[in-house]
Amino acid sequence: MTTFLDSIKTKINNELKPEYLSLIDNSAFHSKHKSFDPKKFHIKLIIKSSKLKEMSKIDAHRLVFSILGEEMKQTIHALEIEIQ
């Protein structure tokens, strides 16, 4: 059975072919926030990608957000991106 995080990894891998990719579910750290929704994720993405590294930080983030467009609307509340 594929998890939500696995499907995100697959989607990013297929689009960007990064040298390294890690997703961390930080949702539990936000459970006491007033706007917390247990059906939505707080995710940290650590990615090593020469393609993203060559782009401006804003353009790189826009590209990642566009790849995860539907997930951002439906299932991801917050996405922290660390580009290496």
PDB file of C-alpha atoms in Angstrom:
ATOM      1  CA  MET A   1       0.000   0.000   0.000  1.00  0.00           C
ATOM      2  CA  THR A   2       1.380   3.369  -1.022  1.00  0.00           C
ATOM      3  CA  THR A   3       1.255   6.087   1.606  1.00  0.00           C
ATOM      4  CA  PHE A   4       0.567   9.731   0.915  1.00  0.00           C
ATOM      5  CA  LEU A   5       4.238  10.608   1.471  1.00  0.00           C
ATOM      6  CA  ASP A   6       5.307   7.827  -0.917  1.00  0.00           C
ATOM      7  CA  SER A   7       3.032   9.225  -3.621  1.00  0.00           C
ATOM      8  CA  ILE A   8       4.522  12.705  -3.089  1.00  0.00           C
ATOM      9  CA  LYS A   9       8.056  11.279  -3.364  1.00  0.00           C
ATOM     10  CA  THR A  10       7.171   9.476  -6.580  1.00  0.00           C
ATOM     11  CA  LYS A  11       5.652  12.592  -8.088  1.00  0.00           C
ATOM     12  CA  ILE A  12       8.685  14.762  -7.260  1.00  0.00           C
ATOM     13  CA  ASN A  13      11.149  12.060  -8.373  1.00  0.00           C
ATOM     14  CA  ASN A  14       9.368  11.682 -11.712  1.00  0.00           C
ATOM     15  CA  GLU A  15       9.364  15.420 -12.387  1.00  0.00           C
ATOM     16  CA  LEU A  16      12.738  16.548 -11.023  1.00  0.00           C
ATOM     17  CA  LYS A  17      14.888  13.416 -10.797  1.00  0.00           C
ATOM     18  CA  PRO A  18      16.747  14.764  -7.744  1.00  0.00           C
ATOM     19  CA  GLU A  19      19.999  13.308  -6.442  1.00  0.00           C
ATOM     20  CA  TYR A  20      18.430  13.082  -2.967  1.00  0.00           C
ATOM     21  CA  LEU A  21      14.915  13.453  -1.595  1.00  0.00           C
ATOM     22  CA  SER A  22      13.560  13.196   1.927  1.00  0.00           C
ATOM     23  CA  LEU A  23      10.092  13.962   3.241  1.00  0.00           C
ATOM     24  CA  ILE A  24       9.449  14.465   6.932  1.00  0.00           C
ATOM     25  CA  ASP A  25       5.944  14.575   8.378  1.00  0.00           C
ATOM     26  CA  ASN A  26       5.992  17.339  11.002  1.00  0.00           C
ATOM     27  CA  SER A  27       2.219  17.357  11.495  1.00  0.00           C
ATOM     28  CA  ALA A  28       2.441  16.207  15.125  1.00  0.00           C
ATOM     29  CA  PHE A  29       4.416  19.346  16.022  1.00  0.00           C
ATOM     30  CA  HIS A  30       1.461  21.492  14.956  1.00  0.00           C
ATOM     31  CA  SER A  31      -1.363  19.608  16.664  1.00  0.00           C
ATOM     32  CA  LYS A  32      -1.910  22.340  19.263  1.00  0.00           C
ATOM     33  CA  HIS A  33      -2.296  25.129  16.704  1.00  0.00           C
ATOM     34  CA  LYS A  34      -5.753  26.672  16.508  1.00  0.00           C
ATOM     35  CA  SER A  35      -6.062  25.975  12.770  1.00  0.00           C
ATOM     36  CA  PHE A  36      -4.737  22.380  13.008  1.00  0.00           C
ATOM     37  CA  ASP A  37      -6.590  19.897  10.797  1.00  0.00           C
ATOM     38  CA  PRO A  38      -5.675  16.226  11.371  1.00  0.00           C
ATOM     39  CA  LYS A  39      -6.548  15.496   7.728  1.00  0.00           C
ATOM     40  CA  LYS A  40      -3.839  17.859   6.452  1.00  0.00           C
ATOM     41  CA  PHE A  41      -0.071  17.476   6.546  1.00  0.00           C
ATOM     42  CA  HIS A  42       2.796  19.723   7.602  1.00  0.00           C
ATOM     43  CA  ILE A  43       5.702  18.411   5.531  1.00  0.00           C
ATOM     44  CA  LYS A  44       9.388  19.238   5.314  1.00  0.00           C
ATOM     45  CA  LEU A  45      10.983  18.464   1.954  1.00  0.00           C
ATOM     46  CA  ILE A  46      14.755  18.134   1.813  1.00  0.00           C
ATOM     47  CA  ILE A  47      15.893  17.872  -1.771  1.00  0.00           C
ATOM     48  CA  LYS A  48      19.230  17.864  -3.536  1.00  0.00           C
ATOM     49  CA  SER A  49      18.646  18.914  -7.103  1.00  0.00           C
ATOM     50  CA  SER A  50      21.044  20.653  -9.450  1.00  0.00           C
ATOM     51  CA  LYS A  51      18.042  21.873 -11.468  1.00  0.00           C
ATOM     52  CA  LEU A  52      16.480  23.578  -8.433  1.00  0.00           C
ATOM     53  CA  LYS A  53      19.845  24.860  -7.189  1.00  0.00           C
ATOM     54  CA  GLU A  54      20.389  26.709 -10.489  1.00  0.00           C
ATOM     55  CA  MET A  55      17.049  28.510 -10.138  1.00  0.00           C
ATOM     56  CA  SER A  56      16.222  31.437  -7.908  1.00  0.00           C
ATOM     57  CA  LYS A  57      14.750  30.331  -4.597  1.00  0.00           C
ATOM     58  CA  ILE A  58      11.335  31.732  -5.524  1.00  0.00           C
ATOM     59  CA  ASP A  59      11.275  29.986  -8.913  1.00  0.00           C
ATOM     60  CA  ALA A  60      12.428  26.707  -7.367  1.00  0.00           C
ATOM     61  CA  HIS A  61       9.681  26.871  -4.744  1.00  0.00           C
ATOM     62  CA  ARG A  62       7.112  27.756  -7.400  1.00  0.00           C
ATOM     63  CA  LEU A  63       8.140  24.708  -9.414  1.00  0.00           C
ATOM     64  CA  VAL A  64       7.785  22.377  -6.417  1.00  0.00           C
ATOM     65  CA  PHE A  65       4.414  23.924  -5.538  1.00  0.00           C
ATOM     66  CA  SER A  66       3.230  23.490  -9.143  1.00  0.00           C
ATOM     67  CA  ILE A  67       4.250  19.814  -9.108  1.00  0.00           C
ATOM     68  CA  LEU A  68       2.240  19.353  -5.904  1.00  0.00           C
ATOM     69  CA  GLY A  69      -0.595  21.668  -6.922  1.00  0.00           C
ATOM     70  CA  GLU A  70      -3.510  19.362  -6.204  1.00  0.00           C
ATOM     71  CA  GLU A  71      -1.968  18.069  -2.982  1.00  0.00           C
ATOM     72  CA  MET A  72      -1.403  21.662  -1.798  1.00  0.00           C
ATOM     73  CA  LYS A  73      -5.094  22.403  -2.323  1.00  0.00           C
ATOM     74  CA  GLN A  74      -6.379  19.210  -0.732  1.00  0.00           C
ATOM     75  CA  THR A  75      -3.982  17.546   1.701  1.00  0.00           C
ATOM     76  CA  ILE A  76      -0.907  19.645   2.500  1.00  0.00           C
ATOM     77  CA  HIS A  77      -1.390  22.528   4.929  1.00  0.00           C
ATOM     78  CA  ALA A  78       2.280  23.572   5.085  1.00  0.00           C
ATOM     79  CA  LEU A  79       5.337  22.689   3.026  1.00  0.00           C
ATOM     80  CA  GLU A  80       8.838  23.634   4.139  1.00  0.00           C
ATOM     81  CA  ILE A  81      11.402  23.242   1.355  1.00  0.00           C
ATOM     82  CA  GLU A  82      15.132  22.887   1.902  1.00  0.00           C
ATOM     83  CA  ILE A  83      17.140  22.843  -1.326  1.00  0.00           C
ATOM     84  CA  GLN A  84      20.679  21.506  -1.183  1.00  0.00           C
TER      85      GLN A  84
END
